[in-house]
Tab-separated table of C-alpha atoms in Angstrom:
chain	number	residue	atom	x	y	z
G	1	MET	CA	0.000	0.000	0.000
G	2	SER	CA	1.316	3.436	-0.940
G	3	ALA	CA	1.112	6.673	1.067
G	4	ASP	CA	1.599	10.271	0.002
G	5	ILE	CA	4.497	12.298	1.353
G	6	VAL	CA	3.081	15.755	2.071
G	7	VAL	CA	4.340	19.158	3.206
G	8	PRO	CA	3.799	19.373	6.994
G	9	ALA	CA	2.638	22.437	8.913
G	10	LEU	CA	5.481	24.941	8.697
G	11	GLY	CA	4.744	27.207	11.627
G	12	GLU	CA	3.176	30.539	12.362
G	13	SER	CA	2.451	32.668	9.240
G	14	VAL	CA	4.444	30.325	6.953
G	15	THR	CA	2.331	28.857	4.143
G	16	GLU	CA	4.839	27.666	1.559
G	17	ALA	CA	8.336	26.254	1.180
G	18	THR	CA	10.894	25.391	-1.468
G	19	VAL	CA	12.114	21.827	-2.025
G	20	ALA	CA	15.809	22.193	-1.229
G	21	GLN	CA	16.957	18.639	-2.014
G	22	TRP	CA	15.805	15.045	-1.972
G	23	LEU	CA	17.880	12.897	0.367
G	24	LYS	CA	16.643	9.670	-1.261
G	25	LYS	CA	16.246	8.558	-4.872
G	26	VAL	CA	13.296	6.741	-6.410
G	27	GLY	CA	13.701	3.068	-5.572
G	28	ASP	CA	15.651	3.621	-2.336
G	29	SER	CA	14.518	1.726	0.755
G	30	VAL	CA	13.862	3.915	3.794
G	31	ALA	CA	13.258	3.260	7.468
G	32	ARG	CA	10.612	4.857	9.656
G	33	ASP	CA	11.557	8.447	10.691
G	34	GLU	CA	14.449	8.508	8.196
G	35	PRO	CA	14.774	11.908	6.422
G	36	LEU	CA	13.437	11.885	2.858
G	37	VAL	CA	13.574	15.485	1.679
G	38	GLU	CA	14.707	18.916	2.903
G	39	LEU	CA	12.324	21.873	2.690
G	40	GLU	CA	13.486	25.472	2.918
G	41	THR	CA	11.168	28.155	4.290
G	42	ASP	CA	11.797	31.849	4.705
G	43	LYS	CA	13.027	31.147	8.233
G	44	VAL	CA	14.367	27.607	8.608
G	45	THR	CA	15.348	24.464	6.737
G	46	LEU	CA	13.460	21.369	7.895
G	47	GLU	CA	13.399	17.681	7.020
G	48	VAL	CA	10.364	15.581	6.117
G	49	ASN	CA	10.757	12.059	7.510
G	50	ALA	CA	9.275	8.760	6.411
G	51	ALA	CA	6.084	7.856	8.298
G	52	GLU	CA	6.881	4.128	7.994
G	53	ASP	CA	9.314	1.646	6.495
G	54	GLY	CA	9.093	1.391	2.731
G	55	VAL	CA	10.473	2.365	-0.648
G	56	LEU	CA	10.371	5.766	-2.325
G	57	GLU	CA	8.189	5.050	-5.365
G	58	GLU	CA	7.760	8.508	-6.871
G	59	ILE	CA	8.992	12.090	-6.543
G	60	VAL	CA	6.222	14.560	-7.369
G	61	ALA	CA	7.931	17.884	-6.440
G	62	ASP	CA	11.502	18.160	-7.703
G	63	SER	CA	14.264	20.251	-6.119
G	64	GLY	CA	13.584	23.960	-6.538
G	65	ALA	CA	9.799	23.585	-6.651
G	66	THR	CA	7.660	25.848	-4.461
G	67	VAL	CA	5.070	23.887	-2.485
G	68	GLU	CA	2.294	24.820	-0.064
G	69	VAL	CA	1.359	23.204	3.227
G	70	GLY	CA	-0.369	19.869	2.534
G	71	ALA	CA	0.953	19.545	-1.040
G	72	ARG	CA	2.173	16.146	-2.304
G	73	LEU	CA	5.950	15.767	-2.396
G	74	GLY	CA	6.159	12.123	-3.391
G	75	VAL	CA	4.853	8.596	-2.833
G	76	LEU	CA	6.165	6.092	-0.306
G	77	GLY	CA	5.417	2.421	-0.945
G	78	SER	CA	5.128	-0.003	1.963
G	79	GLY	CA	7.472	-2.944	2.448
G	80	SER	CA	10.798	-3.630	0.808
G	81	GLY	CA	9.393	-5.087	-2.391
G	82	ALA	CA	7.982	-1.932	-3.896
G	83	LYS	CA	8.919	-1.386	-7.485
G	84	LYS	CA	12.086	0.489	-8.275
G	85	ALA	CA	12.514	2.920	-11.080
G	86	ALA	CA	14.615	1.735	-13.951
G	87	PRO	CA	17.986	3.445	-14.174
G	88	LYS	CA	18.221	6.118	-16.823
G	89	ALA	CA	20.382	5.631	-19.901
G	90	GLU	CA	22.900	3.294	-18.336
G	91	ALA	CA	22.257	0.171	-20.411
G	92	LYS	CA	25.446	-1.844	-20.952
G	93	PRO	CA	26.183	-3.687	-24.205
G	94	ALA	CA	26.014	-7.479	-24.142
G	95	ALA	CA	29.698	-7.740	-25.037
G	96	PRO	CA	32.415	-5.105	-24.905
G	97	ALA	CA	33.045	-3.636	-28.313
G	98	LYS	CA	36.608	-3.513	-29.524
G	99	GLU	CA	38.031	-0.102	-29.982
G	100	GLU	CA	39.104	0.321	-33.558
G	101	PRO	CA	42.415	2.056	-34.109
G	102	ALA	CA	42.373	5.358	-35.912
G	103	PRO	CA	43.452	5.258	-39.565
G	104	LYS	CA	47.205	5.221	-39.731
G	105	SER	CA	47.442	8.165	-42.105
G	106	ALA	CA	45.266	10.401	-39.929
G	107	ALA	CA	47.209	9.551	-36.768
G	108	LYS	CA	50.474	10.217	-38.533
G	109	ASP	CA	49.308	13.584	-39.856
G	110	GLU	CA	48.192	14.648	-36.382
G	111	GLU	CA	51.497	13.617	-34.829
G	112	THR	CA	53.466	15.471	-37.516
G	113	GLU	CA	51.442	18.639	-37.021
G	114	ASP	CA	51.989	18.589	-33.229
G	115	SER	CA	55.704	18.007	-33.545
G	116	SER	CA	56.087	20.892	-35.974
G	117	ALA	CA	55.175	23.609	-33.450
G	118	ASP	CA	51.642	24.625	-34.378
G	119	GLY	CA	51.882	23.233	-37.897
G	120	ILE	CA	54.006	25.884	-39.714
G	121	PHE	CA	57.307	26.399	-37.882
G	122	MET	CA	60.087	23.956	-37.252
G	123	PRO	CA	61.178	24.312	-33.575
G	124	ALA	CA	64.511	26.059	-34.237
G	125	ALA	CA	62.882	28.345	-36.794
G	126	ARG	CA	60.131	29.269	-34.383
G	127	LYS	CA	62.606	30.261	-31.644
G	128	LEU	CA	64.631	32.394	-34.019
G	129	ALA	CA	61.512	34.116	-35.359
G	130	GLU	CA	60.364	34.913	-31.818
G	131	GLU	CA	63.723	36.425	-30.936
G	132	HIS	CA	63.540	38.798	-33.904
G	133	GLY	CA	59.791	39.427	-33.674
G	134	LEU	CA	59.178	38.488	-37.299
G	135	ASP	CA	55.728	38.526	-38.876
G	136	ALA	CA	54.694	34.989	-39.771
G	137	GLY	CA	52.922	36.272	-42.864
G	138	ALA	CA	56.186	37.628	-44.257
G	139	LEU	CA	57.946	34.251	-44.115
G	140	LYS	CA	57.919	31.693	-46.905
G	141	GLY	CA	58.530	28.056	-46.002
G	142	THR	CA	60.713	25.817	-48.125
G	143	GLY	CA	60.542	22.747	-45.895
G	144	LYS	CA	58.340	19.714	-46.231
G	145	GLY	CA	54.702	20.641	-46.639
G	146	GLY	CA	55.584	24.320	-46.764
G	147	ARG	CA	56.970	24.402	-43.248
G	148	ILE	CA	59.294	27.224	-42.271
G	149	THR	CA	62.856	26.125	-41.507
G	150	LYS	CA	65.635	27.900	-39.627
G	151	GLU	CA	67.279	28.746	-42.928
G	152	ASP	CA	64.066	30.426	-44.122
G	153	VAL	CA	64.048	32.640	-41.014
G	154	GLN	CA	67.737	33.503	-41.385
G	155	LYS	CA	67.196	34.538	-45.018
G	156	ALA	CA	64.256	36.698	-43.945
G	157	ILE	CA	66.391	38.411	-41.293
G	158	GLU	CA	69.190	39.088	-43.767
G	159	GLY	CA	66.630	40.405	-46.234
G	160	GLY	CA	65.212	42.901	-43.687
G	161	ALA	CA	61.827	41.339	-42.939
G	162	LYS	CA	59.568	43.573	-40.780
G	163	PRO	CA	58.659	42.624	-37.179
G	164	ALA	CA	55.090	41.568	-36.449
G	165	ALA	CA	52.768	44.552	-35.952
G	166	ALA	CA	49.921	42.621	-34.332
G	167	PRO	CA	49.058	39.053	-33.257
G	168	SER	CA	47.985	36.799	-36.052
G	169	PRO	CA	46.473	33.338	-35.643
G	170	THR	CA	47.589	30.857	-38.289
G	171	PRO	CA	45.024	28.577	-39.935
G	172	ALA	CA	45.660	24.888	-39.523
G	173	ALA	CA	44.480	22.060	-41.681
G	174	GLY	CA	40.723	21.757	-41.753
G	175	GLY	CA	40.079	25.487	-41.416
G	176	THR	CA	40.576	25.797	-37.624
G	177	SER	CA	42.905	28.458	-36.294
G	178	ILE	CA	45.706	27.933	-33.799
G	179	ASP	CA	47.025	30.733	-31.600
G	180	ILE	CA	50.801	31.085	-31.723
G	181	PRO	CA	52.158	32.226	-28.311
G	182	ALA	CA	54.797	34.364	-30.048
G	183	PHE	CA	51.999	36.446	-31.530
G	184	SER	CA	49.452	36.291	-28.654
G	185	ARG	CA	46.600	38.800	-28.273
G	186	PRO	CA	47.385	42.064	-26.482
G	187	ASP	CA	46.935	42.248	-22.707
G	188	SER	CA	44.288	44.910	-23.215
G	189	ALA	CA	41.927	42.516	-24.991
G	190	PRO	CA	38.753	41.925	-22.885
G	191	ARG	CA	38.539	38.551	-21.194
G	192	PRO	CA	35.274	36.637	-21.672
G	193	LYS	CA	33.079	36.815	-18.547
G	194	LYS	CA	30.809	33.893	-19.279
G	195	ASP	CA	33.186	31.222	-17.980
G	196	ARG	CA	34.051	33.280	-14.892
G	197	GLU	CA	30.510	33.769	-13.615
G	198	GLU	CA	28.310	31.455	-11.597
G	199	ARG	CA	24.548	31.880	-11.407
G	200	VAL	CA	22.949	30.406	-8.273
G	201	ARG	CA	19.253	30.436	-7.417
G	202	MET	CA	18.571	32.681	-4.418
G	203	THR	CA	17.411	30.638	-1.443
G	204	LYS	CA	14.081	31.362	0.188
G	205	LEU	CA	15.888	32.433	3.366
G	206	ARG	CA	18.078	34.894	1.452
G	207	LYS	CA	15.068	36.323	-0.403
G	208	THR	CA	13.220	36.783	2.876
G	209	ILE	CA	16.219	38.507	4.480
G	210	ALA	CA	16.417	40.883	1.510
G	211	THR	CA	12.677	41.600	1.582
G	212	ARG	CA	12.514	42.216	5.324
G	213	LEU	CA	15.575	44.469	5.419
G	214	LYS	CA	14.278	46.523	2.513
G	215	GLN	CA	10.872	46.644	4.183
G	216	ALA	CA	12.505	48.059	7.321
G	217	GLN	CA	14.203	50.784	5.290
G	218	ASN	CA	11.030	51.647	3.382
G	219	THR	CA	8.503	51.665	6.244
G	220	ALA	CA	10.341	52.698	9.411
G	221	ALA	CA	11.649	56.173	10.189
G	222	MET	CA	15.013	54.643	11.026
G	223	LEU	CA	17.765	56.552	12.840
G	224	THR	CA	20.944	55.439	14.597
G	225	THR	CA	22.586	56.884	17.701
G	226	PHE	CA	26.096	55.996	18.924
G	227	ASN	CA	28.021	55.831	22.163
G	228	GLU	CA	31.128	54.079	23.443
G	229	VAL	CA	31.683	51.912	26.464
G	230	ASP	CA	34.826	51.349	28.523
G	231	MET	CA	35.048	47.566	28.824
G	232	SER	CA	37.740	47.582	31.555
G	233	ALA	CA	35.475	46.735	34.509
G	234	LEU	CA	33.512	44.115	32.586
G	235	MET	CA	36.654	42.404	31.323
G	236	ALA	CA	38.150	42.437	34.837
G	237	THR	CA	34.958	40.934	36.314
G	238	ARG	CA	34.885	38.238	33.667
G	239	ALA	CA	38.569	37.398	34.146
G	240	GLU	CA	38.106	37.133	37.927
G	241	TYR	CA	35.101	34.830	37.905
G	242	LYS	CA	35.238	32.900	34.612
G	243	GLU	CA	36.999	29.806	36.021
G	244	GLY	CA	34.679	29.449	39.003
G	245	PHE	CA	31.668	30.178	36.793
G	246	GLU	CA	32.605	27.434	34.320
G	247	LYS	CA	33.291	24.898	37.072
G	248	LYS	CA	29.926	25.513	38.704
G	249	HIS	CA	27.696	25.896	35.652
G	250	GLY	CA	29.561	23.926	32.965
G	251	VAL	CA	29.520	26.824	30.515
G	252	LYS	CA	31.951	29.658	29.784
G	253	LEU	CA	31.188	33.167	30.962
G	254	GLY	CA	31.035	35.361	27.866
G	255	PHE	CA	30.180	38.972	27.164
G	256	MET	CA	26.737	38.306	25.692
G	257	SER	CA	25.104	37.515	29.027
G	258	PHE	CA	26.172	40.927	30.351
G	259	PHE	CA	24.818	42.667	27.239
G	260	VAL	CA	21.512	40.786	27.398
G	261	LYS	CA	21.058	41.680	31.061
G	262	ALA	CA	22.075	45.304	30.458
G	263	CYS	CA	19.531	45.601	27.633
G	264	VAL	CA	16.749	44.101	29.755
G	265	THR	CA	17.511	46.618	32.521
G	266	ALA	CA	17.331	49.501	30.027
G	267	LEU	CA	14.187	48.143	28.319
G	268	LYS	CA	12.335	48.046	31.637
G	269	GLU	CA	13.095	51.720	32.119
G	270	LEU	CA	12.216	52.688	28.535
G	271	PRO	CA	9.291	50.515	27.365
G	272	ALA	CA	8.963	52.283	23.984
G	273	VAL	CA	12.206	50.617	22.879
G	274	ASN	CA	10.574	47.233	23.510
G	275	ALA	CA	7.367	48.124	21.645
G	276	GLU	CA	6.212	47.968	18.020
G	277	VAL	CA	3.962	49.837	15.584
G	278	ASP	CA	0.912	47.848	14.436
G	279	GLY	CA	-1.104	49.931	11.988
G	280	ASP	CA	-2.461	52.853	13.967
G	281	ASP	CA	-1.670	51.203	17.305
G	282	LEU	CA	1.433	51.105	19.481
G	283	VAL	CA	1.946	47.719	21.155
G	284	TYR	CA	3.929	47.866	24.418
G	285	LYS	CA	5.285	44.487	25.505
G	286	ASN	CA	5.822	43.675	29.150
G	287	TYR	CA	8.021	40.672	28.398
G	288	TYR	CA	11.579	40.536	27.097
G	289	ASP	CA	12.286	38.068	24.301
G	290	ILE	CA	15.757	39.044	23.121
G	291	GLY	CA	16.851	38.037	19.630
G	292	VAL	CA	20.559	37.332	19.110
G	293	ALA	CA	21.664	37.658	15.474
G	294	VAL	CA	23.770	34.715	14.248
G	295	GLY	CA	25.601	34.536	10.925
G	296	THR	CA	25.401	31.150	9.172
G	297	PRO	CA	26.516	29.890	5.743
G	298	GLN	CA	22.863	30.109	4.668
G	299	GLY	CA	22.415	33.698	5.865
G	300	LEU	CA	21.607	35.752	8.948
G	301	VAL	CA	19.127	34.273	11.434
G	302	VAL	CA	17.901	35.671	14.761
G	303	PRO	CA	17.018	32.975	17.326
G	304	VAL	CA	15.215	34.272	20.405
G	305	LEU	CA	15.962	34.015	24.142
G	306	ARG	CA	12.543	33.683	25.771
G	307	ASP	CA	11.830	35.698	28.928
G	308	ALA	CA	15.432	36.837	29.195
G	309	ASP	CA	14.589	38.836	32.334
G	310	THR	CA	13.964	35.591	34.231
G	311	LEU	CA	17.162	33.842	33.107
G	312	SER	CA	20.366	33.689	35.134
G	313	PHE	CA	23.737	34.506	33.580
G	314	ALA	CA	24.445	30.776	33.211
G	315	GLU	CA	21.075	30.129	31.559
G	316	VAL	CA	21.650	32.991	29.109
G	317	GLU	CA	25.073	31.610	28.154
G	318	LYS	CA	23.779	28.050	27.779
G	319	ASN	CA	20.801	29.099	25.664
G	320	ILE	CA	22.914	31.321	23.405
G	321	GLY	CA	25.399	28.477	22.903
G	322	ASP	CA	22.630	25.990	22.078
G	323	LEU	CA	20.893	28.370	19.669
G	324	GLY	CA	24.182	29.223	17.953
G	325	ARG	CA	24.984	25.540	17.357
G	326	LYS	CA	21.477	24.833	16.067
G	327	ALA	CA	21.729	27.833	13.728
G	328	ARG	CA	25.049	26.714	12.236
G	329	ASP	CA	23.762	23.132	11.843
G	330	GLY	CA	20.486	24.287	10.267
G	331	LYS	CA	18.453	22.751	13.113
G	332	LEU	CA	16.525	25.816	14.311
G	333	SER	CA	12.782	25.386	14.624
G	334	MET	CA	10.114	27.969	13.877
G	335	ALA	CA	9.609	28.440	17.605
G	336	ASP	CA	13.267	29.434	17.963
G	337	LEU	CA	12.874	32.296	15.491
G	338	THR	CA	9.514	33.928	16.186
G	339	GLY	CA	8.278	36.495	18.663
G	340	GLY	CA	11.375	38.540	19.523
G	341	THR	CA	10.861	42.022	21.014
G	342	PHE	CA	14.416	43.418	20.730
G	343	THR	CA	17.587	42.282	18.898
G	344	ILE	CA	21.325	42.343	19.649
G	345	SER	CA	23.742	42.055	16.723
G	346	ASN	CA	27.460	41.514	17.340
G	347	GLY	CA	29.426	42.639	14.296
G	348	GLY	CA	32.530	42.794	16.469
G	349	VAL	CA	33.132	39.062	16.076
G	350	TYR	CA	33.901	39.778	12.412
G	351	GLY	CA	36.099	42.790	13.205
G	352	SER	CA	33.564	45.571	12.618
G	353	LEU	CA	34.578	48.777	14.417
G	354	MET	CA	31.355	50.702	13.763
G	355	SER	CA	28.127	50.106	11.835
G	356	MET	CA	24.473	51.120	11.597
G	357	PRO	CA	22.401	47.944	12.131
G	358	ILE	CA	19.080	47.616	10.293
G	359	LEU	CA	15.875	46.981	12.229
G	360	ASN	CA	14.438	43.484	12.485
G	361	PRO	CA	10.703	44.110	11.729
G	362	PRO	CA	8.318	44.408	13.472
G	363	GLN	CA	10.729	45.311	16.282
G	364	SER	CA	11.447	48.995	16.823
G	365	ALA	CA	15.096	48.893	17.929
G	366	ILE	CA	18.309	46.905	17.594
G	367	LEU	CA	21.630	47.169	19.457
G	368	GLY	CA	24.857	46.831	17.496
G	369	MET	CA	27.989	45.613	19.326
G	370	HIS	CA	31.419	46.129	17.796
G	371	LYS	CA	35.062	45.208	18.131
G	372	ILE	CA	36.843	45.887	21.436
G	373	GLN	CA	39.860	48.045	20.633
G	374	GLU	CA	42.379	49.759	22.873
G	375	ARG	CA	42.214	53.537	22.458
G	376	PRO	CA	43.540	56.561	24.356
G	377	VAL	CA	40.815	58.131	26.524
G	378	VAL	CA	40.785	60.838	29.162
G	379	VAL	CA	40.133	59.472	32.668
G	380	ASP	CA	40.140	61.926	35.598
G	381	GLY	CA	42.093	64.425	33.543
G	382	LYS	CA	44.723	61.895	32.441
G	383	ILE	CA	45.169	60.101	29.124
G	384	GLU	CA	44.949	56.342	29.566
G	385	VAL	CA	44.713	53.404	27.186
G	386	ARG	CA	41.427	51.545	27.701
G	387	PRO	CA	39.611	48.693	25.890
G	388	MET	CA	36.759	50.559	24.220
G	389	MET	CA	33.743	49.420	22.211
G	390	TYR	CA	31.432	51.518	20.055
G	391	LEU	CA	27.739	50.807	20.588
G	392	ALA	CA	24.974	51.704	18.133
G	393	VAL	CA	21.206	51.664	18.523
G	394	SER	CA	19.079	51.901	15.393
G	395	TYR	CA	15.457	52.762	16.192
G	396	ASP	CA	12.111	53.578	14.617
G	397	HIS	CA	11.491	57.273	15.185
G	398	ARG	CA	7.734	56.731	14.715
G	399	ILE	CA	7.548	55.261	18.212
G	400	ILE	CA	10.901	56.046	19.872
G	401	ASP	CA	11.997	59.649	20.388
G	402	GLY	CA	15.628	60.690	20.331
G	403	ARG	CA	15.590	61.240	24.110
G	404	GLU	CA	14.449	57.674	24.714
G	405	ALA	CA	16.962	56.163	22.285
G	406	VAL	CA	19.900	58.094	23.753
G	407	THR	CA	18.815	57.379	27.330
G	408	PHE	CA	18.467	53.681	26.523
G	409	LEU	CA	22.012	53.537	25.169
G	410	VAL	CA	23.388	55.457	28.143
G	411	ARG	CA	21.712	52.966	30.532
G	412	VAL	CA	23.292	50.056	28.655
G	413	LYS	CA	26.676	51.806	28.837
G	414	GLU	CA	26.326	52.383	32.590
G	415	CYS	CA	25.417	48.730	33.238
G	416	LEU	CA	28.416	47.495	31.253
G	417	GLU	CA	30.901	49.901	32.790
G	418	ASP	CA	29.691	48.942	36.285
G	419	PRO	CA	28.442	45.310	36.133
G	420	ARG	CA	27.197	45.540	39.751
G	421	ARG	CA	24.250	47.557	38.379
G	422	VAL	CA	23.059	44.486	36.457
G	423	LEU	CA	23.274	42.255	39.523
G	424	LEU	CA	21.450	44.810	41.668
G	425	ASP	CA	18.968	45.747	38.892
G	426	ILE	CA	19.649	49.489	39.170
């Protein structure tokens, strides 16, 4: 008995997907829960597994096809005896055919032409002509088959033959032309682009990223404000406690947990930064689901830390580590990617010193972290070298005023420069 393989429910607001690749071929035996095909949505890549043991009898939607929820992808036959598709165009002859040698005269002609340096020059003659830059068209061959000998070149030199003015391909037997390196095309000649280009179909994830980022630019009144933070105290705190933290919690103490906690503290004070515009309404959210942007080979994704205000430092670090691994392995679920209220993007891991992050709709603000770099700063009237980081907050001016955006960033700066504020929630 056969059963249809269908597109499963893809998650909130997702109605269609693209068939990324089939993991099995028609005729392959599959076990229950074994992956059959990968589907790519605008947010995640997911696998469709076999509902039972059987054989893949038919593929209905090929790779690259766009399919909706509930659409047929293929047919799975029950048991191991389901029919297999015949292999395509791989029929073998009953007996190996003997390879007939090429006609002796043709093989001999080809060998002679190769050994005569492109079919017109004898080797010594060719070298001498190159040294004097002679035009091949001005030389007359007296050798066998009209080939040009060394003596022919010497006579041309003594007779004052003119050097070649431009490259000139020489026709070979059969009407094809052969380029002679001595008279190659000029360096200024354009190189063909066709063989140096690769056209790749844009993935659904990449198209969605492009659409959403352009949507943010077109619909939001987006501005960016900057500040800088002295990371000395935070780095000292981390260095002092990182070994004990890792021994107790089994996870390394990074910078992201401090930034998440600092942002939550600032968001509580300035609720407009945690809100969104919905038509003619402003939606203020009294929960803090913090998105953490992660770069993957497939594109940028933003998995979400749920209720970050209730998480400990260790829980924040563990969740960020788990989400980062799932993102790089393509294992994020729809639940991991939906519902964020505010986003943190760390361009510093790639060496970015300063940037203007783009909003992640429908959110109204995003914090950009950057590279920590030692710079001279004035501290108590003295110039000191401190590890500094530029911070940037891009925000939607339709809902967030400049005062709120600047105050938010100052609160984040204060929490990072004095980590005790985060622990005491002040």
